[in-house]
PDB file of C-alpha atoms and ligand atoms in Angstrom:
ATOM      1  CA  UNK U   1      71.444  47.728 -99.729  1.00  0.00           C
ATOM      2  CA  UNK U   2      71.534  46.284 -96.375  1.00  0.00           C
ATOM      3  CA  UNK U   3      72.466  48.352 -93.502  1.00  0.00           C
ATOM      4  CA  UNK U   4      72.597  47.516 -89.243  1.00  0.00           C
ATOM      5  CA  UNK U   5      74.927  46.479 -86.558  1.00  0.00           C
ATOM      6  CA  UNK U   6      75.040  42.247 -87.225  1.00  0.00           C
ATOM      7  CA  UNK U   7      75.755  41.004 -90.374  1.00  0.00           C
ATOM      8  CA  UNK U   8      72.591  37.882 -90.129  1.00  0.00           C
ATOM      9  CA  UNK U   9      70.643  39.394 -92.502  1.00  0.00           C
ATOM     10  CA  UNK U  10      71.264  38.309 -96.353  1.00  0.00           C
ATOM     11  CA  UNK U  11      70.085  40.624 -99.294  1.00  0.00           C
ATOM     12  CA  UNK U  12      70.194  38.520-102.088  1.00  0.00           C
ATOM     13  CA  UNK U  13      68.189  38.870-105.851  1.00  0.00           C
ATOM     14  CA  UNK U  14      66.611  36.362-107.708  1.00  0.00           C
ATOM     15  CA  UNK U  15      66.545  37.009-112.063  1.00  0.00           C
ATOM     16  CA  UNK U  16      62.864  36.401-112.394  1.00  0.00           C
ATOM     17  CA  UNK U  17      63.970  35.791-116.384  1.00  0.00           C
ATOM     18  CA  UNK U  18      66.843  33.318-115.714  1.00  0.00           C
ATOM     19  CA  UNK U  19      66.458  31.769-112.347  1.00  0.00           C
ATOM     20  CA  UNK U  20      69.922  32.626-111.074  1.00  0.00           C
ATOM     21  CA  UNK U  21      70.620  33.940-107.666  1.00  0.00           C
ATOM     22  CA  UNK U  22      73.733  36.133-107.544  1.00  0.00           C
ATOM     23  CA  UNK U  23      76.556  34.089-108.395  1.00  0.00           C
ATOM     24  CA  UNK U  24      75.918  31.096-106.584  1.00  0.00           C
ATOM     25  CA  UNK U  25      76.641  27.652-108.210  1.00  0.00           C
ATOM     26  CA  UNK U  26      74.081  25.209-109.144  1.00  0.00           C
ATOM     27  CA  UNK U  27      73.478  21.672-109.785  1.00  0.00           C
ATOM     28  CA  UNK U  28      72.340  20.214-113.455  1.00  0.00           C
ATOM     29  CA  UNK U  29      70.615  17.334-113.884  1.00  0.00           C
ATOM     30  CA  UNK U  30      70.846  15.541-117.838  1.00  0.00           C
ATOM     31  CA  UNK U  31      69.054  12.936-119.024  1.00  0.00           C
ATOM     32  CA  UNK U  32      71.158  10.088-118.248  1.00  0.00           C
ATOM     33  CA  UNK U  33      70.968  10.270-114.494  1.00  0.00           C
ATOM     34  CA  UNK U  34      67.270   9.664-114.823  1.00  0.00           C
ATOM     35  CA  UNK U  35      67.399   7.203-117.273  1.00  0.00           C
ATOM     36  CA  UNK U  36      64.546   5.030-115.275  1.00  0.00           C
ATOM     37  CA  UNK U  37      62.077   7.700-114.373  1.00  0.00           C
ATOM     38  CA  UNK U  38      60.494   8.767-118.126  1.00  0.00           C
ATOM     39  CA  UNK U  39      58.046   6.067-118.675  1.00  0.00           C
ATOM     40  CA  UNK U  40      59.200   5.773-122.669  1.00  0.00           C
ATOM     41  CA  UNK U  41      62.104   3.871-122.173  1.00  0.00           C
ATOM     42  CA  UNK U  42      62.896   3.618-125.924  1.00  0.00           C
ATOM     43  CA  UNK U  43      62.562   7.378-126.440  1.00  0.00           C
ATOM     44  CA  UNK U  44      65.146   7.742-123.199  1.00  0.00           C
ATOM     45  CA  UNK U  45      68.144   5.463-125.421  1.00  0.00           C
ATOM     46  CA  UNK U  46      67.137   7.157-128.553  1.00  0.00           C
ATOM     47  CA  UNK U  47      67.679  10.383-126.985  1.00  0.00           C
ATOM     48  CA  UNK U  48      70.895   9.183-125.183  1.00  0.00           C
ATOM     49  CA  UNK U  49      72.405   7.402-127.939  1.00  0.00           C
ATOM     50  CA  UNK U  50      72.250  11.554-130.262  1.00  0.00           C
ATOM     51  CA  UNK U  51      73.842  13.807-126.803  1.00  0.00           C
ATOM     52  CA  UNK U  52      72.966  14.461-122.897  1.00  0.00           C
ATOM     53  CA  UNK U  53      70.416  17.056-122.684  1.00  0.00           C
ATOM     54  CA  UNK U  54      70.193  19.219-120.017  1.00  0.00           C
ATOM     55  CA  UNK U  55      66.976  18.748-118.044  1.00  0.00           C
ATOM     56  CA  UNK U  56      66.991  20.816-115.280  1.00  0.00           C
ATOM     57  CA  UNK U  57      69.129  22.821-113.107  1.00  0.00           C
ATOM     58  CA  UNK U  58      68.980  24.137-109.456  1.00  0.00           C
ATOM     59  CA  UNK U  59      70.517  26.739-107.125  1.00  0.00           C
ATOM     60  CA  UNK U  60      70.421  27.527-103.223  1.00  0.00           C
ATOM     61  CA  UNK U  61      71.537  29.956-101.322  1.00  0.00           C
ATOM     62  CA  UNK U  62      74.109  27.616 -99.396  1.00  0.00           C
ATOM     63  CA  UNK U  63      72.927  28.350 -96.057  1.00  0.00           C
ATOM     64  CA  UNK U  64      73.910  25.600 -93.284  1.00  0.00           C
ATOM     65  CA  UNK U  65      71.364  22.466 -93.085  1.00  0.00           C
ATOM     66  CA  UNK U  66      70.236  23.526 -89.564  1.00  0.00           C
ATOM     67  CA  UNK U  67      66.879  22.787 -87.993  1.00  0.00           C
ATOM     68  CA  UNK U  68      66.739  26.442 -87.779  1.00  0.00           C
ATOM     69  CA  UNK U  69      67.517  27.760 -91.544  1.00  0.00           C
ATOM     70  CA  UNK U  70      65.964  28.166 -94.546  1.00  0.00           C
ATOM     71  CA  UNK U  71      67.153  26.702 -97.745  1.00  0.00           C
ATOM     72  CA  UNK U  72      65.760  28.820-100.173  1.00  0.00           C
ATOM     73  CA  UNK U  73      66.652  28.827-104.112  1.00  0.00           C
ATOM     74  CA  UNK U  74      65.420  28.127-107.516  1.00  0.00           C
ATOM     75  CA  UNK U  75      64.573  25.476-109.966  1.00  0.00           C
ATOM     76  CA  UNK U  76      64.826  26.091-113.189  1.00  0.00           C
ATOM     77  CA  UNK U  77      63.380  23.191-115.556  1.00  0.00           C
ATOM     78  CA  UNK U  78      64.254  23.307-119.449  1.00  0.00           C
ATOM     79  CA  UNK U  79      61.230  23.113-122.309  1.00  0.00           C
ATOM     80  CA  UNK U  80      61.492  19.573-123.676  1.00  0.00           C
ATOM     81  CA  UNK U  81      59.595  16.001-123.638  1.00  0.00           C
ATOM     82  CA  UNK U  82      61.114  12.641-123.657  1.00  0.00           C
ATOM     83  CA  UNK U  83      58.706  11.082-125.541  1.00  0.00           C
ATOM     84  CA  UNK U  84      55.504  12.476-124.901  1.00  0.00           C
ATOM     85  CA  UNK U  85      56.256  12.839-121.132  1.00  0.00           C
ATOM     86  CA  UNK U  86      57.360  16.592-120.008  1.00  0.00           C
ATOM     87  CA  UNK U  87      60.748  17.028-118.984  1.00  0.00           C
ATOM     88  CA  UNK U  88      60.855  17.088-114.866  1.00  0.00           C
ATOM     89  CA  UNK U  89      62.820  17.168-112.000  1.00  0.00           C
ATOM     90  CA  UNK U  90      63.364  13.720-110.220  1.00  0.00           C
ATOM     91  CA  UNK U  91      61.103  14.734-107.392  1.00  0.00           C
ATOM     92  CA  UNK U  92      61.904  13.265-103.654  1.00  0.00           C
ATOM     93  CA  UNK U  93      60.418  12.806-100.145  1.00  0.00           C
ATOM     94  CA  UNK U  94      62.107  14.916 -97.444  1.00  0.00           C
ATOM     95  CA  UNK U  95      64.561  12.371 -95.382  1.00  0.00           C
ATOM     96  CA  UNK U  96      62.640  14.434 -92.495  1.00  0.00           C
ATOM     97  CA  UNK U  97      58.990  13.458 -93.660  1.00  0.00           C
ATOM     98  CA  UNK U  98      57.002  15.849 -92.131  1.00  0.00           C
ATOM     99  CA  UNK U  99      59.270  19.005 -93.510  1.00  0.00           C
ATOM    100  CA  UNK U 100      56.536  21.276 -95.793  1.00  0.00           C
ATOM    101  CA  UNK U 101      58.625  23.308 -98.702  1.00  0.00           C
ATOM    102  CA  UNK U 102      56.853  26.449-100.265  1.00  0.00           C
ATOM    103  CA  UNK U 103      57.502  27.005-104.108  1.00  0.00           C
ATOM    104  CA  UNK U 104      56.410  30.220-105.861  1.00  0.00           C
ATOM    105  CA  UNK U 105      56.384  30.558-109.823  1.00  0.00           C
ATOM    106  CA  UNK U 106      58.474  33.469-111.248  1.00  0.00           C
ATOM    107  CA  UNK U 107      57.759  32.391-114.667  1.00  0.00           C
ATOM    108  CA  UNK U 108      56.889  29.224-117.348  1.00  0.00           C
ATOM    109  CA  UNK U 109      53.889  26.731-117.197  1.00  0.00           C
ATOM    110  CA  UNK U 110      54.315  23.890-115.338  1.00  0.00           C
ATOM    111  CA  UNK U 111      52.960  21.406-112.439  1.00  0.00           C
ATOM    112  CA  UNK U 112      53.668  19.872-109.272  1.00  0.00           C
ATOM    113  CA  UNK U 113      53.364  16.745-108.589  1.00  0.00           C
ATOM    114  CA  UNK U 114      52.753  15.736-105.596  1.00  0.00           C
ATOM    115  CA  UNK U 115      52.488  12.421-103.614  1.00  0.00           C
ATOM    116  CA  UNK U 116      51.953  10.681-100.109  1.00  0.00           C
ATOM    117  CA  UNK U 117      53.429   7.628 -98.978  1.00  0.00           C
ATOM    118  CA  UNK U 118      50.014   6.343 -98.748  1.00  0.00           C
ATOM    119  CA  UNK U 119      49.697   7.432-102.580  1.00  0.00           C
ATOM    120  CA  UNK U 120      47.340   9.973-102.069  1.00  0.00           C
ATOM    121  CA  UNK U 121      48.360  12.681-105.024  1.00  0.00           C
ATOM    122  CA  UNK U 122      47.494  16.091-105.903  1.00  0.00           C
ATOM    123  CA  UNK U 123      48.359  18.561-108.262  1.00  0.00           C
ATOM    124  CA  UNK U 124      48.867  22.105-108.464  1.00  0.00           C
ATOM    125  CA  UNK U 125      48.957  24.076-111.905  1.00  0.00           C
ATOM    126  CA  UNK U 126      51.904  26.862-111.984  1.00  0.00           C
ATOM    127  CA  UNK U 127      51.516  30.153-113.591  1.00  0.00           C
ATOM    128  CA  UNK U 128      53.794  33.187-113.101  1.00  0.00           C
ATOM    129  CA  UNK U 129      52.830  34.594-109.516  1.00  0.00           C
ATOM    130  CA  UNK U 130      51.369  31.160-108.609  1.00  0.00           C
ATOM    131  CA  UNK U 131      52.311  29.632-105.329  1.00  0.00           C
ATOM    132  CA  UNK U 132      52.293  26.033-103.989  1.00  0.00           C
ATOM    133  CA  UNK U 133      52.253  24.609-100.236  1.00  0.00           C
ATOM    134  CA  UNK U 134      53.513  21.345-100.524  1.00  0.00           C
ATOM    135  CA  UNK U 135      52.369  19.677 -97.057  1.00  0.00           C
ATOM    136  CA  UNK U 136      54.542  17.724 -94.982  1.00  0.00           C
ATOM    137  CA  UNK U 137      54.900  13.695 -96.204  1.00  0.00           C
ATOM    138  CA  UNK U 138      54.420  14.440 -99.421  1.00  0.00           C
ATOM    139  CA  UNK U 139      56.927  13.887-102.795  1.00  0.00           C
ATOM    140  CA  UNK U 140      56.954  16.853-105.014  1.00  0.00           C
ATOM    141  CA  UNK U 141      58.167  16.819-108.443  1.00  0.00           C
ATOM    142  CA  UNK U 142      57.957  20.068-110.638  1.00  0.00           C
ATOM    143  CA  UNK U 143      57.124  19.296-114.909  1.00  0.00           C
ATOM    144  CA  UNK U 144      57.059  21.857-117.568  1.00  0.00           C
ATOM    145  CA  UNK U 145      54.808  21.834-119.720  1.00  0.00           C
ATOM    146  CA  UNK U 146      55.275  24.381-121.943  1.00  0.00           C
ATOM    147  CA  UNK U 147      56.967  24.010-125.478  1.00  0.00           C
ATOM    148  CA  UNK U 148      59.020  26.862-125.342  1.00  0.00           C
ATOM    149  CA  UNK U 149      59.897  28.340-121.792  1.00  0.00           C
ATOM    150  CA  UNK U 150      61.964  27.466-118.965  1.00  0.00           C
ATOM    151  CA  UNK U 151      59.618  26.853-115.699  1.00  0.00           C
ATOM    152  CA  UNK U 152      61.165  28.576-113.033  1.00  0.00           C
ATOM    153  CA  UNK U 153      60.530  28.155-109.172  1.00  0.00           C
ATOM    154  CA  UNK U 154      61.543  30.078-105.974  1.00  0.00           C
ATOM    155  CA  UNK U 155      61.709  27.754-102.875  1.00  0.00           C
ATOM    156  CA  UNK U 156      62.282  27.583 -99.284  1.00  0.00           C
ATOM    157  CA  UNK U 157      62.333  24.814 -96.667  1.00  0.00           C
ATOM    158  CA  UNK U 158      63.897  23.749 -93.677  1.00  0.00           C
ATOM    159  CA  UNK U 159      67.476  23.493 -94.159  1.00  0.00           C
ATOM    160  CA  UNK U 160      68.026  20.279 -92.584  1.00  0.00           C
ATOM    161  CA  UNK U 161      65.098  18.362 -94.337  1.00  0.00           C
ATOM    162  CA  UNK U 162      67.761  16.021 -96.371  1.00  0.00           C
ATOM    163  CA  UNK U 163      66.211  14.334 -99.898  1.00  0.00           C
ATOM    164  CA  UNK U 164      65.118  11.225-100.204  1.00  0.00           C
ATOM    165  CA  UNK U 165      65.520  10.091-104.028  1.00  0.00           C
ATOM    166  CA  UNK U 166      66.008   6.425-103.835  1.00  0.00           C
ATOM    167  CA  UNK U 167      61.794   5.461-102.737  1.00  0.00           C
ATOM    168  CA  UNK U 168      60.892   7.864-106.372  1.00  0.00           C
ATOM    169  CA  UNK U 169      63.684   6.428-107.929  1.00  0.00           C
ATOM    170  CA  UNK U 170      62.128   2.566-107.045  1.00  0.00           C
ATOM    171  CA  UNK U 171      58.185   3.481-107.081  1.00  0.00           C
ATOM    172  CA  UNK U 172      57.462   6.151-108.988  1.00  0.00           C
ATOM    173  CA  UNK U 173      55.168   8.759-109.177  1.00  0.00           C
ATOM    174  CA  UNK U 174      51.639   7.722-108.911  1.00  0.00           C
ATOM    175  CA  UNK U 175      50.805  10.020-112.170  1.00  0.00           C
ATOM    176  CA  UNK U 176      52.892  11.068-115.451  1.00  0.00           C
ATOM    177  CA  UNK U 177      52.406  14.159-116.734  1.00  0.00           C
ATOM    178  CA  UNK U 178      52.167  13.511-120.813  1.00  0.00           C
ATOM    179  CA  UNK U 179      51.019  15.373-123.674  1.00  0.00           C
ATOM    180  CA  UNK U 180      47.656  14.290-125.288  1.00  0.00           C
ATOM    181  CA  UNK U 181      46.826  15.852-128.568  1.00  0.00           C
ATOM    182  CA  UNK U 182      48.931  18.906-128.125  1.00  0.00           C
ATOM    183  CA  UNK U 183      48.042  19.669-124.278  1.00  0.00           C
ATOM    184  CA  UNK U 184      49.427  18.144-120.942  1.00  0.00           C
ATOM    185  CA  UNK U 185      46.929  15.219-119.010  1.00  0.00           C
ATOM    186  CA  UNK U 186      47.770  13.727-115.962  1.00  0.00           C
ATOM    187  CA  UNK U 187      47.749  10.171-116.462  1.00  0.00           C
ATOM    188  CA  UNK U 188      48.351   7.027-114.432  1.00  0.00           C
ATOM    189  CA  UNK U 189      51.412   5.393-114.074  1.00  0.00           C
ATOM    190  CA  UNK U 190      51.760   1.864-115.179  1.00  0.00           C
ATOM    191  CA  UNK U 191      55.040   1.051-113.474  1.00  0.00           C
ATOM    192  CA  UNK U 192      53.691   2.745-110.308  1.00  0.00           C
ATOM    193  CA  UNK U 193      54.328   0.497-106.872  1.00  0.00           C
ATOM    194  CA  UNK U 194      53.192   1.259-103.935  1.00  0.00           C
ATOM    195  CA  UNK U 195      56.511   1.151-102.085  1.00  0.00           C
ATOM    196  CA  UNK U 196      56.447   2.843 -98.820  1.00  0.00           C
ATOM    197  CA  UNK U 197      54.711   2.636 -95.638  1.00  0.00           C
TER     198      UNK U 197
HETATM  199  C1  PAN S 201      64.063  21.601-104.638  1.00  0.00           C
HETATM  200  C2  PAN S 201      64.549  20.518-105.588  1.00  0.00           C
HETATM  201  C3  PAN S 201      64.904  20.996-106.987  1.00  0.00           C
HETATM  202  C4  PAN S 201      65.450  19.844-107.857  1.00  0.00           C
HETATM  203  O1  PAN S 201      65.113  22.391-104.245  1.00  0.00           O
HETATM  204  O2  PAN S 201      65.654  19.876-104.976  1.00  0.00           O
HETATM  205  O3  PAN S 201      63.760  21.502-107.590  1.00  0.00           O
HETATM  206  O4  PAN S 201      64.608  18.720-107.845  1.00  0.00           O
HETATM  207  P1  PAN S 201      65.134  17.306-107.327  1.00  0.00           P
HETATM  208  O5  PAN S 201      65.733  17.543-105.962  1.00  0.00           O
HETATM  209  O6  PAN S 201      63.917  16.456-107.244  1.00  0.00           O
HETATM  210  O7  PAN S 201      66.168  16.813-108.284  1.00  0.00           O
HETATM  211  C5  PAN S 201      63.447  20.899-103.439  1.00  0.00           C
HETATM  212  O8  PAN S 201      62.361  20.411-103.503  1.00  0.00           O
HETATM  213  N1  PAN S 201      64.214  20.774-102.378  1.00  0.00           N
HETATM  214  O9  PAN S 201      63.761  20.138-101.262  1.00  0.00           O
HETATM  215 ZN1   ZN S 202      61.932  19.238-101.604  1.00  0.00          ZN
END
């Protein structure tokens, strides 16, 4: 319940086993509209040419893009691999460059990816009550890596930090996330071009 004299404050739940906050809408993302970012082209048509999976999906609370709010939601990525490469989000640079974004693990196995213009990378394992910082400058892309559950993230970020899709969408990220005798390895991306700075 949420009690006072101005009606700012939000009170708002997050399902820690589905990813949904209240009844807001989200967005779904299916294979086809990232048709050039799984490094196993052949596996993409094959998989396109039998249905559309779902890959991911993600909700927000809908605040206004100001300098001075929050956008906070979820991501919610499905189990799957296309190929042997994980199923992931798209991943993006923040239109404002320097805007950080916090993500918090409610429940799945998964990574983030993560990625400077100058190609400098890192990494961060998520488990359930795991958090990640993702600095200013730097791409993030979220992978699940687990055969069986949805990876589920809680984030929050400066509402007016805009996505950037189209410098992923043309370079790449610097390292795929691919299974390797049964486990996820981080390996390097052939296709990978240095586009940016
Ligand atoms: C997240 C992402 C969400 C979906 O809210 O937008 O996980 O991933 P893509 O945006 O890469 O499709 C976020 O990082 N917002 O800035
Ligand atoms: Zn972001």
């Amino acid at each position: 319940m949420l009690t006072g004299s101005t009606t700012l404050a939000r009170l708002f739940s997050v399902d820690t086993v589905t990813g949904l906050i209240d009844n807001q809408p989200g967005m779904k993302r299916h294979l086809s509209s990232m048709r050039g970012m799984f490094h196993d082209t052949e596996a993409v048509a094959a998989m396109l040419a039998e249905g559309d999976p779902l890959l991911y999906e993600f909700y927000d609370l809908g605040l206004p893009a100001t300098a001075g709010d929050l956008a906070v939601g979820t991501s919610i990525v499905l189990p799957g691999k296309v190929g042997d490469e994980y199923y992931m989000t798209k991943g993006h640079f923040h239109e404002v460059l320097e805007a950080a974004e916090v993500y918090h693990c409610l429940a799945g196995h998964g990574y983030m990816i993560m990625e400077s213009p100058e190609g400098e990378w890192e990494a961060a394992e998520l488990h359930p009550g795991s958090a990640v910082y993702v600095p200013g400058r730097y791409a993030h892309r979220s992978v699940n890596v687990s055969p069986t559950d949805k990876l589920i993230t809680f984030f929050a970020f400066r509402a007016d930090a805009g996505h950037d899709y189209g410098t992923i969408e043309h370079q790449g990220f610097r390292k795929l996330v691919v299974e390797r005798n049964g486990k996820p390895e981080l390996v390097d991306n052939p296709a990978w071009q240095k586009g940016r700075s």
